[in-house]
Amino acid sequence: MDKNHNKKLKRRATLFDVAKLSGVSTGTISRILNNHHSVSEESRKKVEEAIKKLNYVPLSAARSLAKGVSNTIMLSIIEENPILPSTWRYELPVVQGIYDYLKKTSYNLQIGISFVEEAQKSKFFENLIKDKYIDGLLILGSWPINYRSLLYLEDRSIPYVLIGCKSTVPTRVEINFDNHGAIVQVIDYLVQLGHTKFALIGGFADQLHMVDRANGFRDALTKRNLRIYENLIKFGDYQIESGYQLMLGLFNEYPKPTAIICGNDFMAAGVIKAIHDKGYKVPEDISVVGFDDNEVAKVISPPLTTIRVPVFEMGSLAVEKLCTMVQSNRKLKEITILPCETIIRSSTGKSKEK
Amino acid sequence: MDKNHNKKLKRRATLFDVAKLSGVSTGTISRILNNHHSVSEESRKKVEEAIKKLNYVPLSAARSLAKGVSNTIMLSIIEENPILPSTWRYELPVVQGIYDYLKKTSYNLQIGISFVEEAQKSKFFENLIKDKYIDGLLILGSWPINYRSLLYLEDRSIPYVLIGCKSTVPTRVEINFDNHGAIVQVIDYLVQLGHTKFALIGGFADQLHMVDRANGFRDALTKRNLRIYENLIKFGDYQIESGYQLMLGLFNEYPKPTAIICGNDFMAAGVIKAIHDKGYKVPEDISVVGFDDNEVAKVISPPLTTIRVPVFEMGSLAVEKLCTMVQSNRKLKEITILPCETIIRSSTGKSKEK
DNA sequence: TTGTAGGCGTTATCAC
DNA sequence: GTGATAACGCCTACAA
C-alpha cells in the first residue's frame, strides 16, 4: 500500500506518457528508440523532446520480455578454495577488461563466483543460470571444466566463452595465454646465459596453466637436447612457504640446478629465501624465474625476472567474441592463445658453469 | 526467422505449459511458486511434478515486470586511474563478500566499474543506472562521493550503501573500516616500545582513508603529549617508488624519526629500501609500519608490521544492510566502522633512543 | 510514415 | 482453494 503509494507519486515515465506528451503513438516512439528506418524528422523531434522532458528511460525488463533477449552477459568466476592472493590478482584485471568493452555497449554484466569443487559438478552451469536470464556466458577459471555442464549450454544454445580454462572435450571459443611458449622462451634466454641444468618448482600439478608450463619446460629442454632431470621437477601450491620447502628439498638432489623456473612469483620468493638461507646467491649461484609479474616481483631482492600475462586483453577479447556470437546468433569455434612477455630483472644471470 | 525457429524447437517451458500438464490454472501455480498460503496439498504435488518434468523455470524478466522489482543489486566500483595494484587487491575480497551473501538469496549481482573522475560528476549515478533496472546499489570506492549524484538516488528512492567511502554530506548507510583507530593503536604500540619521534609517509593526501589516518596520527600523538613534526609528514601515491623517494627526503629533515607509519605496504617496502640504501637497519635504527597486510608484507625483509583491513566482512555486511532496506522498503541511517587488526612482524622494534 | 492491437511470461485481483 | 483475466511496459506485425 505504502509502497504503491510511493511509486505513484513519482512513477517513472512510460512509453504512454511519452506518447501522450508528444502526440504520436507508442509504435512510432518505439521505432525511434530502436533506430528503425522510416520515421519522419518531425515526429522524431517531438518525441525526443518529450523523452527529455519526462526523463524517460525504457524499462529493461519490459524490453527483454518483448524482444526475447536479456541484454545481459554473465561472468562466472571459478576460484580455487581457499582463494589465493595470486588468484585474486589475476581475476580483477580480466573483469576490468570485460567491463571496459561492455560499457561501450548496452549490455549489462552480471557476475557469479563459485569454487572449483562446485564447478566440477555436472549440473553446475544449469544451476547457476537456470533462474537467470542471460544472453551469453563468460567462464573464467584455471581448472578443467566438466564438459557435461557445457552440454547444458549447447543444448540451450547459450553462447559461451572460456577464459583461461578449457574442457576435457574440445570446446568452442577459448581465450588463453601462452603458458607453453612463455616457458620455452624463458628457457631459451637462460640457455643463452649458459644454463644447462634446470629445475621446475611449479604450482598445482594438475591446474591447466601448470600442465602447459610443465610441458613447455620439457619441450624446451628436449628441443635443445638438454637432459630433463625428473628429480628436479616438483610441484607445490603457489604459496611462498611451498616454494621455500621445495627448494630446500632440491638441495638434496643431484645434479644441482643452476636455474629454477617457478610456478609464480610467490613461490619464487620462497625459493630465493631458501637459496639465501643455504648461503648461496641469486643470481650468481642460481638463477630464479617467477611467473605473473606480481607486484612482489619488484619488491623482493633481487628483483625478479618473471613473465607477464596479458590479463586485461584476455578479458576484453573474450567479451568481444561473445558479443559477436550473441548478436550474430552464430556459433564460432576458435581458440586464441595470447603471447606473454618475459620481464628480465636481476634474479637471472650467467651460469657460473659456463 | 532462423532464430525463432530455433527457439520454437526447444522453447523453454512457460507457466501455461505447466498449467496444461498439471491440470491446474496458472494462478495456482504462481501461488505455489511464491509460497502463498492457501493451496491444497494435492495441486501442489501435481504442479511440482509438472515443473520437474518440464524443467520449468520462471523467466526473471517477466517476473520483474509483473512484480515491479528487478531482483538485482548493482555494485558500482569506483577506481583510481591509473589503477593501482593495491586497489585491485582491496576490491575483489569485497566483491567476494558481497557475492557470498547474495548467493544465499535470489538476488543477482550486476557490476559496473568506473574511474574516480567520472564518478565525481554530478550525474554519475543517473547515467550509470538510468537504463538499468535495479533494486539497490552498492558503492565501493575510496574517494569522496559527489552528494549531488546521491540525490538522484534519494529522489528515486533507490536504496544504496556506501562501502569504504562517504559523501561530503552525511549519507544514509555506510560501511567503513577504522582508519583512525588503526593508526592510534599502532602508535600506542610503538610508544610502548619507546618511540617518540614519528613520521608519516602517506598515500594520496585527500583520499578518504588517508585523511582519517593522518588525523589518527595527529590525534594519537596529541593524546600522548608527543610533538607532531609537520616536516615529517609527507604524502605520495601509494607506490613503492614514492615511498622510496619520500624516505630519502626525510633523511634531510630534523629530527630523525625512529618510527615511520606508511600509507600502505608498497610504500613501506620503498621506505625500507631507502633506509637500507642509506646504511641503516630496520627495525634496529628505524621501525616501519605498513597498511593493508598485502602479500608483499610477508615477502620483504624484514617482514612487515602492518594493519589488516576486514575487507570481506565489509562486503557482506554492506549487502546485508542493503537487502534489508530493499525488502523492508525502509530507509536506514547508520554508519558502521569495522575494527582493523594490527599484525606485528619484524619491521618494528624498540626505539634505540629509549 | 504512422497508429492499432496482440503478445512476451508472470503476478495479482477478483469473483466463485 | 481455485480459475479467469487484467495488468506490467515494451515491441512488432499488420493495416491504413
XYZ file of C-alpha atoms (C1' of nucleotides) in Angstrom:
740
model
C 0.000 0.000 0.000
C 2.534 2.469 1.141
C 4.844 1.027 -1.437
C 2.446 1.626 -4.281
C 1.647 4.986 -2.999
C 5.258 5.867 -3.166
C 5.537 4.627 -6.679
C 2.520 6.501 -7.860
C 3.949 9.717 -6.564
C 6.914 9.706 -8.823
C 6.239 6.859 -11.143
C 8.825 6.575 -13.805
C 7.567 7.678 -17.176
C 6.414 5.021 -19.615
C 6.015 4.910 -23.344
C 2.434 6.007 -22.929
C 3.447 9.129 -21.103
C 5.803 9.991 -23.910
C 3.084 9.256 -26.441
C 0.638 11.494 -24.682
C 3.052 14.368 -24.372
C 4.479 14.182 -27.866
C 1.228 13.433 -29.617
C 2.492 10.431 -31.546
C 1.765 6.767 -30.996
C 3.777 4.384 -28.903
C 4.650 2.455 -32.019
C 6.452 5.369 -33.547
C 8.317 6.082 -30.362
C 9.441 2.527 -30.099
C 10.691 2.717 -33.660
C 12.701 5.766 -32.803
C 14.128 4.131 -29.736
C 15.259 1.163 -31.747
C 16.510 3.191 -34.708
C 14.170 1.766 -37.237
C 14.074 3.376 -40.628
C 11.019 5.342 -41.692
C 10.256 7.894 -39.066
C 9.703 11.488 -40.036
C 12.148 14.058 -38.847
C 9.219 15.894 -37.377
C 7.911 13.234 -35.063
C 11.412 12.259 -34.113
C 11.992 15.744 -32.866
C 8.762 15.880 -30.930
C 9.444 12.541 -29.354
C 12.969 13.358 -28.384
C 11.770 16.458 -26.657
C 9.135 14.617 -24.729
C 11.615 11.948 -23.730
C 13.966 14.504 -22.354
C 11.254 16.389 -20.577
C 9.870 13.284 -18.923
C 13.305 11.864 -18.307
C 12.022 8.719 -19.895
C 14.151 5.592 -19.942
C 12.869 2.275 -21.241
C 12.408 -0.375 -18.618
C 14.844 -3.129 -19.399
C 12.691 -5.911 -18.020
C 9.792 -4.983 -20.283
C 12.101 -4.691 -23.205
C 13.649 -8.058 -22.501
C 10.288 -9.671 -22.264
C 9.085 -8.230 -25.530
C 12.234 -8.890 -27.505
C 13.185 -12.207 -26.030
C 16.724 -11.166 -25.156
C 18.087 -10.172 -21.790
C 20.855 -7.807 -22.754
C 22.959 -9.179 -20.006
C 26.126 -11.185 -20.080
C 27.112 -13.274 -17.149
C 30.634 -13.791 -15.931
C 31.147 -16.944 -13.956
C 34.326 -16.768 -11.932
C 35.587 -20.101 -10.723
C 38.044 -19.887 -7.902
C 40.382 -22.062 -6.009
C 39.405 -22.883 -2.467
C 40.889 -21.423 -0.374
C 41.375 -18.394 -2.544
C 44.987 -17.490 -3.146
C 46.222 -13.927 -3.424
C 47.587 -14.738 -6.857
C 44.135 -15.768 -7.959
C 42.632 -12.502 -6.897
C 45.353 -10.606 -8.564
C 44.707 -12.417 -11.811
C 40.971 -12.061 -11.934
C 40.204 -8.433 -11.433
C 42.160 -7.240 -14.454
C 40.180 -9.716 -16.513
C 36.932 -8.348 -15.144
C 38.188 -4.890 -15.898
C 38.940 -5.846 -19.478
C 35.471 -7.292 -19.798
C 33.687 -4.315 -18.390
C 35.810 -1.961 -20.398
C 34.433 -3.454 -23.565
C 30.930 -3.884 -22.270
C 30.413 -0.313 -21.209
C 30.631 0.752 -24.823
C 27.633 -1.463 -25.482
C 24.208 -1.719 -23.956
C 24.914 -4.992 -22.224
C 24.828 -5.430 -18.507
C 27.398 -7.504 -16.708
C 26.226 -9.927 -14.108
C 28.654 -11.961 -12.089
C 28.788 -15.158 -10.128
C 31.623 -16.521 -8.043
C 31.997 -20.203 -7.316
C 34.573 -22.643 -6.107
C 36.243 -25.245 -8.276
C 34.618 -28.113 -6.413
C 31.099 -26.903 -7.139
C 32.015 -26.027 -10.691
C 33.129 -29.513 -11.463
C 29.734 -31.000 -10.777
C 27.925 -31.851 -13.949
C 24.902 -29.640 -13.392
C 26.926 -26.646 -12.357
C 26.042 -24.227 -15.135
C 22.480 -25.409 -15.174
C 22.073 -24.493 -11.545
C 23.993 -21.318 -11.965
C 21.909 -19.811 -14.717
C 18.613 -21.575 -14.853
C 16.834 -18.923 -12.867
C 18.659 -16.127 -14.614
C 18.025 -14.579 -17.935
C 21.232 -14.078 -19.837
C 22.319 -13.825 -23.441
C 25.760 -15.269 -23.020
C 28.226 -16.621 -20.521
C 31.870 -15.958 -19.834
C 33.680 -18.608 -17.857
C 36.834 -17.612 -16.042
C 38.893 -20.270 -14.319
C 42.130 -22.195 -14.201
C 40.907 -25.722 -13.941
C 39.366 -28.161 -16.398
C 35.662 -27.578 -16.964
C 33.335 -30.528 -16.815
C 32.155 -30.976 -20.395
C 28.791 -32.214 -19.229
C 27.902 -28.904 -17.726
C 28.887 -27.320 -21.013
C 26.414 -29.565 -22.791
C 23.612 -27.799 -20.998
C 24.734 -24.576 -22.612
C 24.969 -26.219 -26.006
C 21.527 -27.624 -25.552
C 20.027 -24.259 -24.796
C 22.113 -22.570 -27.463
C 23.595 -20.242 -24.892
C 26.809 -18.808 -26.325
C 29.803 -19.041 -24.033
C 33.495 -18.307 -23.997
C 36.116 -19.924 -21.814
C 38.788 -17.664 -20.367
C 41.968 -19.222 -19.077
C 40.431 -22.651 -18.951
C 39.370 -25.464 -21.197
C 37.207 -28.508 -21.108
C 38.211 -32.117 -21.329
C 36.375 -32.120 -24.627
C 37.348 -29.537 -27.242
C 35.070 -26.578 -26.871
C 34.041 -23.676 -29.000
C 35.615 -20.392 -28.099
C 38.509 -20.166 -25.732
C 40.867 -17.366 -24.793
C 44.099 -18.328 -23.199
C 47.633 -17.144 -22.762
C 50.667 -18.982 -23.988
C 51.899 -20.846 -20.937
C 53.871 -23.265 -23.020
C 55.538 -20.640 -25.188
C 56.389 -18.432 -22.247
C 58.422 -21.171 -20.601
C 60.121 -22.103 -23.854
C 61.079 -18.514 -24.355
C 62.494 -18.041 -20.884
C 64.464 -21.243 -21.112
C 65.892 -20.126 -24.453
C 67.030 -16.983 -22.729
C 68.613 -18.917 -19.867
C 70.323 -21.322 -22.226
C 71.946 -18.359 -23.898
C 73.290 -17.421 -20.497
C 74.931 -20.794 -20.321
C 72.467 -22.719 -18.184
C 72.006 -26.416 -18.817
C 70.614 -27.810 -15.575
C 67.080 -26.667 -14.958
C 64.646 -27.276 -12.164
C 60.924 -26.642 -12.126
C 59.207 -25.683 -8.903
C 55.623 -25.476 -10.023
C 52.227 -24.789 -8.538
C 49.335 -27.263 -8.528
C 50.431 -30.035 -10.863
C 47.050 -30.565 -12.450
C 45.987 -26.995 -12.857
C 45.690 -26.181 -16.553
C 48.270 -23.417 -16.709
C 50.743 -25.520 -14.819
C 50.280 -28.531 -17.043
C 51.061 -26.438 -20.096
C 54.067 -24.902 -18.470
C 55.448 -28.242 -17.371
C 55.062 -29.403 -20.955
C 56.795 -26.272 -22.158
C 59.579 -26.985 -19.732
C 60.139 -30.473 -21.066
C 59.728 -29.488 -24.694
C 62.182 -26.621 -24.442
C 64.835 -28.848 -22.952
C 64.214 -31.614 -25.430
C 64.436 -29.182 -28.307
C 67.812 -28.042 -27.046
C 68.989 -31.594 -26.491
C 69.304 -30.898 -22.804
C 68.622 -33.512 -20.236
C 65.401 -33.440 -18.267
C 66.081 -34.327 -14.642
C 62.803 -35.680 -13.345
C 64.008 -35.385 -9.783
C 64.330 -31.645 -10.256
C 60.661 -31.246 -11.143
C 58.480 -30.514 -8.110
C 55.020 -29.178 -7.533
C 53.558 -27.192 -4.661
C 50.628 -24.922 -4.006
C 51.638 -21.481 -5.307
C 52.431 -20.197 -1.843
C 55.687 -18.773 -0.567
C 56.176 -21.471 2.015
C 55.780 -24.219 -0.528
C 58.468 -22.648 -2.739
C 60.718 -22.449 0.267
C 60.293 -26.068 1.278
C 60.606 -27.463 -2.213
C 63.802 -25.537 -2.776
C 65.264 -26.846 0.457
C 64.423 -30.309 -0.806
C 66.177 -29.615 -4.077
C 69.454 -29.130 -2.260
C 69.441 -32.847 -1.567
C 69.087 -33.765 -5.214
C 71.677 -34.357 -7.847
C 72.662 -32.583 -10.033
C 72.477 -29.073 -8.624
C 70.355 -26.960 -10.934
C 71.707 -23.573 -11.970
C 68.320 -22.181 -12.968
C 64.907 -22.599 -11.368
C 61.600 -21.954 -13.092
C 58.860 -21.251 -10.558
C 55.106 -21.576 -10.622
C 54.556 -17.948 -9.689
C 56.292 -15.021 -8.093
C 55.349 -16.051 -4.573
C 56.943 -19.428 -4.962
C 59.966 -17.716 -6.469
C 60.180 -15.527 -3.369
C 60.215 -18.648 -1.231
C 62.791 -20.264 -3.451
C 65.084 -17.253 -3.216
C 64.750 -17.212 0.538
C 65.752 -20.879 0.722
C 68.746 -20.238 -1.511
C 69.864 -17.354 0.660
C 69.321 -19.363 3.805
C 71.603 -22.057 2.443
C 74.263 -19.435 1.885
C 74.031 -19.178 -1.882
C 73.438 -16.144 -4.016
C 70.886 -15.224 -6.636
C 71.713 -14.950 -9.486
C 75.434 -15.619 -9.046
C 74.936 -19.223 -7.971
C 71.419 -19.909 -9.091
C 69.074 -18.030 -11.396
C 65.393 -17.839 -10.484
C 62.401 -17.067 -12.685
C 58.896 -16.309 -11.463
C 55.552 -16.087 -13.231
C 52.776 -13.430 -13.285
C 54.781 -10.266 -12.754
C 53.025 -9.783 -9.468
C 53.969 -6.662 -7.548
C 56.105 -8.751 -5.201
C 58.469 -9.279 -8.131
C 59.665 -5.707 -7.808
C 59.870 -5.730 -4.044
C 61.932 -8.771 -3.290
C 65.642 -8.820 -3.568
C 66.951 -9.362 -6.073
C 64.090 -8.076 -8.244
C 62.579 -10.998 -10.039
C 62.789 -12.000 -13.659
C 59.282 -13.114 -14.447
C 56.574 -13.470 -17.067
C 53.754 -11.051 -17.636
C 50.368 -12.343 -18.686
C 48.040 -10.236 -20.855
C 45.148 -10.480 -18.433
C 43.327 -7.341 -19.403
C 43.397 -8.229 -23.071
C 42.082 -11.699 -22.356
C 39.025 -10.189 -20.779
C 38.165 -7.733 -23.491
C 38.902 -10.164 -26.279
C 36.653 -12.727 -24.657
C 33.612 -10.467 -24.393
C 34.164 -9.201 -27.848
C 33.919 -12.715 -29.231
C 30.968 -13.464 -27.022
C 29.061 -10.417 -28.167
C 29.718 -11.338 -31.765
C 28.187 -14.713 -31.146
C 25.229 -13.301 -29.287
C 24.436 -10.759 -31.937
C 25.016 -12.868 -34.991
C 23.396 -15.881 -33.405
C 26.197 -17.905 -34.903
C 28.483 -20.269 -33.125
C 32.153 -19.632 -33.572
C 34.803 -22.183 -32.937
C 38.237 -20.833 -32.294
C 40.954 -20.979 -29.735
C 43.001 -17.866 -29.149
C 46.361 -18.016 -27.425
C 47.779 -14.655 -26.402
C 51.551 -14.278 -26.066
C 53.209 -13.469 -22.746
C 56.084 -11.137 -22.133
C 59.299 -12.018 -20.363
C 60.325 -9.335 -17.892
C 64.028 -9.515 -17.205
C 65.177 -8.177 -13.863
C 68.072 -9.206 -11.657
C 67.271 -12.691 -10.436
C 68.746 -14.282 -13.552
C 72.300 -14.118 -14.827
C 75.063 -16.081 -16.455
C 75.555 -19.629 -15.341
C 78.687 -19.950 -13.302
C 79.282 -23.250 -15.035
C 79.546 -21.590 -18.393
C 13.363 -16.482 -38.795
C 16.030 -18.967 -38.072
C 16.240 -17.532 -34.621
C 12.586 -18.072 -33.901
C 12.735 -21.445 -35.426
C 15.467 -22.325 -33.053
C 13.526 -21.090 -30.118
C 10.382 -22.896 -31.101
C 12.269 -26.127 -31.263
C 13.193 -26.174 -27.633
C 11.272 -23.289 -26.236
C 11.607 -23.040 -22.554
C 8.501 -24.108 -20.735
C 6.148 -21.399 -19.512
C 3.524 -21.247 -16.848
C 0.947 -22.274 -19.400
C 2.788 -25.434 -20.215
C 2.889 -26.308 -16.553
C -0.789 -25.462 -16.248
C -1.714 -27.690 -19.147
C 0.324 -30.614 -17.895
C -0.739 -30.396 -14.286
C -4.349 -29.518 -14.928
C -4.472 -26.504 -12.637
C -4.600 -22.850 -13.505
C -1.626 -20.543 -13.881
C -2.832 -18.592 -10.893
C -2.472 -21.534 -8.591
C 0.944 -22.344 -9.912
C 2.077 -18.813 -9.384
C 0.831 -19.009 -5.827
C 2.845 -22.133 -5.263
C 5.946 -20.571 -6.749
C 5.657 -17.604 -4.460
C 4.711 -19.596 -1.391
C 1.358 -18.024 -0.839
C -0.944 -19.560 1.682
C -3.971 -21.475 0.632
C -3.013 -24.071 -1.882
C -4.111 -27.640 -1.472
C -1.538 -30.288 -0.916
C -2.983 -32.092 -3.876
C -2.466 -29.447 -6.504
C 0.893 -28.549 -5.078
C 2.041 -32.065 -5.699
C 0.689 -32.141 -9.238
C 2.303 -28.851 -10.040
C 5.663 -29.767 -8.628
C 5.695 -32.871 -10.717
C 4.873 -30.979 -13.870
C 7.531 -28.389 -13.116
C 10.150 -31.027 -12.750
C 9.067 -32.876 -15.843
C 9.085 -29.747 -17.980
C 12.206 -28.414 -16.357
C 10.296 -25.229 -15.864
C 12.000 -22.127 -14.520
C 10.272 -18.762 -14.244
C 11.550 -16.104 -16.579
C 13.037 -13.399 -14.458
C 12.226 -10.591 -16.859
C 8.538 -11.449 -16.872
C 8.550 -11.772 -13.160
C 10.251 -8.421 -12.754
C 7.755 -6.759 -14.986
C 4.794 -8.148 -13.154
C 6.132 -7.580 -9.675
C 7.776 -4.244 -10.237
C 11.093 -5.310 -8.759
C 14.220 -6.338 -10.562
C 15.778 -8.711 -8.099
C 19.155 -7.395 -8.937
C 21.627 -5.424 -6.928
C 24.248 -3.353 -8.623
C 27.770 -2.876 -7.391
C 29.437 0.250 -8.627
C 33.181 0.026 -8.241
C 34.959 3.346 -8.399
C 38.649 3.089 -9.101
C 41.690 5.236 -9.140
C 43.091 5.999 -12.526
C 45.544 4.537 -13.248
C 44.527 1.517 -11.251
C 46.966 0.585 -8.547
C 47.745 -2.972 -7.547
C 46.666 -2.162 -4.034
C 43.290 -1.077 -5.329
C 42.717 -4.325 -7.089
C 43.828 -6.234 -4.113
C 41.322 -4.419 -1.949
C 38.310 -4.751 -4.163
C 37.985 -8.385 -5.001
C 37.639 -9.541 -1.402
C 34.843 -7.037 -1.025
C 33.137 -8.372 -4.127
C 33.606 -11.831 -2.774
C 31.999 -10.871 0.495
C 29.081 -9.391 -1.369
C 28.520 -12.350 -3.600
C 28.910 -14.702 -0.719
C 25.891 -13.189 0.926
C 23.934 -12.741 -2.252
C 24.159 -16.288 -3.418
C 22.097 -17.355 -0.461
C 19.337 -15.121 -1.770
C 17.587 -14.822 -5.089
C 19.266 -11.574 -5.995
C 21.513 -11.162 -8.978
C 24.666 -9.138 -8.789
C 25.380 -6.721 -11.564
C 28.577 -4.709 -11.640
C 29.945 -1.531 -13.107
C 33.486 -0.206 -12.957
C 34.262 3.483 -13.304
C 37.063 5.888 -12.643
C 37.058 8.478 -9.911
C 36.975 11.356 -12.389
C 33.745 10.176 -13.975
C 32.259 9.319 -10.633
C 32.710 12.806 -9.345
C 30.473 14.311 -11.981
C 27.110 15.201 -10.610
C 25.063 12.999 -12.936
C 27.239 9.990 -12.476
C 24.799 7.612 -10.842
C 21.998 8.818 -13.008
C 23.920 7.880 -16.109
C 25.119 4.679 -14.592
C 21.774 3.202 -13.736
C 19.106 5.008 -15.666
C 18.918 2.349 -18.338
C 19.200 -0.429 -15.831
C 16.632 -1.960 -13.604
C 17.963 -2.471 -10.138
C 16.580 -2.709 -6.640
C 19.578 -1.293 -4.849
C 23.065 -0.002 -5.287
C 26.345 -0.697 -3.559
C 29.033 1.915 -3.992
C 32.622 0.867 -3.460
C 35.344 3.493 -3.549
C 37.977 5.406 -1.640
C 37.208 8.964 -2.596
C 34.500 11.414 -1.611
C 31.245 10.879 -3.453
C 29.543 13.862 -5.007
C 26.416 14.313 -2.930
C 24.507 15.596 -5.933
C 24.696 12.288 -7.660
C 23.428 10.723 -4.472
C 20.413 12.991 -4.602
C 19.307 11.239 -7.752
C 19.157 8.018 -5.782
C 17.238 9.685 -2.972
C 14.833 11.115 -5.486
C 14.081 7.759 -6.995
C 14.047 6.062 -3.616
C 16.782 3.701 -4.709
C 18.386 2.244 -1.595
C 22.163 2.442 -1.548
C 25.074 1.662 0.711
C 28.500 3.244 0.620
C 31.460 0.954 1.144
C 34.786 2.462 2.094
C 33.698 5.902 1.044
C 31.493 8.756 2.185
C 29.909 11.816 0.779
C 30.583 15.411 1.583
C 27.113 15.431 3.054
C 26.228 12.851 5.676
C 24.628 9.929 3.953
C 22.488 7.065 4.970
C 24.224 3.755 5.244
C 27.942 3.487 5.177
C 30.338 0.653 5.899
C 33.878 1.578 6.641
C 36.910 0.359 8.497
C 38.548 2.183 11.328
C 41.437 4.018 9.699
C 41.717 6.432 12.575
C 41.662 3.810 15.282
C 44.117 1.587 13.490
C 46.762 4.281 13.457
C 46.108 5.216 17.058
C 46.501 1.620 18.055
C 49.749 1.107 16.205
C 51.201 4.308 17.608
C 50.244 3.203 21.089
C 52.156 0.032 20.455
C 55.201 1.946 19.193
C 55.133 4.341 22.110
C 55.313 1.392 24.411
C 58.470 0.416 22.571
C 59.905 3.789 23.435
C 59.319 5.708 20.235
C 58.595 9.403 20.428
C 59.534 10.806 17.026
C 57.140 9.664 14.369
C 56.973 10.269 10.654
C 54.051 9.652 8.332
C 54.680 8.688 4.741
C 51.173 8.513 3.416
C 49.399 7.841 0.124
C 47.179 10.342 -1.638
C 46.633 13.136 0.852
C 42.984 13.714 0.016
C 41.869 10.142 -0.307
C 39.362 9.374 2.402
C 41.230 6.590 4.127
C 44.371 8.655 4.178
C 42.667 11.675 5.636
C 41.362 9.602 8.520
C 44.713 8.034 9.090
C 46.522 11.347 9.093
C 44.030 12.549 11.673
C 44.591 9.415 13.671
C 48.292 10.069 13.508
C 47.959 13.566 14.885
C 45.380 12.625 17.475
C 47.435 9.738 18.791
C 50.482 11.935 19.270
C 48.472 14.717 20.826
C 46.838 12.308 23.212
C 50.275 11.139 24.294
C 51.585 14.673 24.590
C 54.106 13.947 21.899
C 55.182 16.557 19.453
C 53.873 16.497 15.916
C 56.638 17.317 13.483
C 54.887 18.684 10.437
C 58.030 18.350 8.364
C 57.946 14.619 8.948
C 54.515 14.241 7.385
C 54.657 13.505 3.660
C 52.272 12.186 1.077
C 52.886 10.196 -2.072
C 50.944 7.931 -4.397
C 50.900 4.509 -2.735
C 53.634 3.172 -4.976
C 56.963 1.697 -3.956
C 58.977 4.364 -5.696
C 57.145 7.136 -3.959
C 57.851 5.607 -0.551
C 61.482 5.331 -1.515
C 61.832 8.929 -2.595
C 59.933 10.372 0.333
C 62.072 8.428 2.768
C 65.227 9.690 1.120
C 63.863 13.177 1.557
C 63.192 12.514 5.221
C 66.877 11.986 5.828
C 67.339 15.693 5.254
C 64.840 16.640 7.910
C 65.239 17.220 11.575
C 64.658 15.489 13.914
C 65.325 11.959 12.688
C 62.221 9.873 13.235
C 62.575 6.495 14.868
C 59.275 5.147 13.585
C 57.587 5.574 10.218
C 53.918 4.964 9.529
C 53.327 4.271 5.842
C 50.320 4.633 3.549
C 50.427 1.004 2.503
C 52.739 -1.963 2.332
C 54.184 -0.966 -1.021
C 55.242 2.410 0.261
C 56.657 0.691 3.324
C 58.710 -1.533 1.019
C 60.122 1.556 -0.663
C 60.786 3.181 2.690
C 62.675 0.149 3.928
C 64.752 0.074 0.763
C 65.699 3.722 1.228
C 66.651 3.088 4.832
C 68.837 0.178 3.824
C 70.386 2.144 0.998
C 71.382 4.818 3.469
C 73.113 2.205 5.570
C 70.591 1.997 8.386
C 68.760 -1.005 9.699
C 65.122 -1.881 10.216
C 63.998 -2.123 12.957
C 67.218 -1.507 14.894
C 67.541 2.092 13.727
C 64.084 2.816 12.462
C 60.779 0.977 12.820
C 58.446 0.805 9.833
C 54.723 0.063 9.702
C 52.720 -0.677 6.573
C 48.992 -0.857 5.915
C 46.747 -3.477 4.260
C 48.616 -6.661 5.072
C 49.248 -7.140 1.412
C 51.123 -10.308 0.473
C 54.278 -8.259 -0.048
C 54.356 -7.734 3.702
C 55.424 -11.315 4.201
C 57.917 -11.347 1.386
C 60.052 -8.321 2.071
C 62.812 -8.280 4.595
C 62.297 -7.729 7.367
C 58.695 -8.973 7.283
C 56.427 -6.034 7.761
C 54.374 -4.992 10.728
C 51.128 -3.844 9.175
C 47.399 -3.440 9.568
C 44.804 -5.818 8.264
C 41.511 -4.494 6.985
C 38.317 -6.567 7.256
C 37.559 -6.320 3.553
C 35.482 -9.421 3.183
C 33.278 -8.511 6.110
C 32.744 -5.033 4.741
C 31.308 -6.525 1.581
C 28.939 -8.951 3.185
C 27.807 -6.519 5.834
C 27.073 -3.934 3.180
C 24.823 -6.172 1.105
C 23.104 -7.422 4.144
C 22.095 -3.896 5.078
C 21.146 -3.122 1.523
C 18.916 -6.147 1.231
C 17.207 -5.223 4.454
C 16.412 -1.831 3.047
C 15.234 -3.230 -0.256
C 12.947 -5.749 1.344
C 11.542 -3.618 4.088
C 11.264 -0.587 1.838
C 12.550 1.407 4.771
C 15.481 3.735 4.798
C 18.075 3.076 7.407
C 20.600 5.579 8.567
C 23.679 4.181 10.158
C 27.386 4.294 9.842
C 29.326 1.175 10.640
C 33.022 1.282 11.371
C 34.732 -2.095 11.445
C 37.897 -2.509 13.516
C 41.245 -3.357 11.940
C 43.843 -5.727 13.237
C 47.471 -4.879 13.846
C 49.781 -7.593 12.545
C 53.110 -7.450 14.267
C 56.063 -8.825 12.370
C 59.733 -7.836 12.423
C 59.900 -4.356 10.980
C 59.160 -2.761 14.321
C 61.154 -2.924 17.497
C 62.368 -0.983 20.489
C 63.473 2.552 19.930
C 67.201 2.863 20.233
C 66.631 6.166 21.961
C 64.765 4.521 24.740
C 5.223 7.167 -42.335
C 2.024 6.085 -38.696
C -1.434 4.043 -35.396
C -3.636 -0.204 -33.519
C -3.590 -4.200 -31.206
C -1.839 -8.551 -29.844
C 1.828 -10.821 -27.469
C 6.042 -11.609 -24.328
C 5.571 -14.698 -19.234
C 4.236 -13.518 -14.616
C 1.611 -11.777 -10.825
C -2.433 -10.117 -8.547
C -7.302 -9.098 -8.127
C -11.382 -10.625 -8.484
C -15.251 -13.493 -8.201
C -16.715 -18.128 -7.295
C -8.783 -23.166 -2.625
C -9.142 -22.034 -7.370
C -9.779 -20.147 -12.109
C -10.410 -16.181 -15.214
C -8.487 -12.040 -16.515
C -6.472 -7.639 -16.298
C -2.299 -5.528 -15.553
C 3.248 -4.847 -16.012
C 5.927 -1.801 -20.213
C 7.566 -2.532 -24.481
C 7.932 -4.363 -29.377
C 6.269 -5.511 -33.832
C 3.341 -7.220 -37.300
C -0.420 -5.511 -39.742
C -3.333 -2.375 -41.628
C -4.069 2.122 -43.008
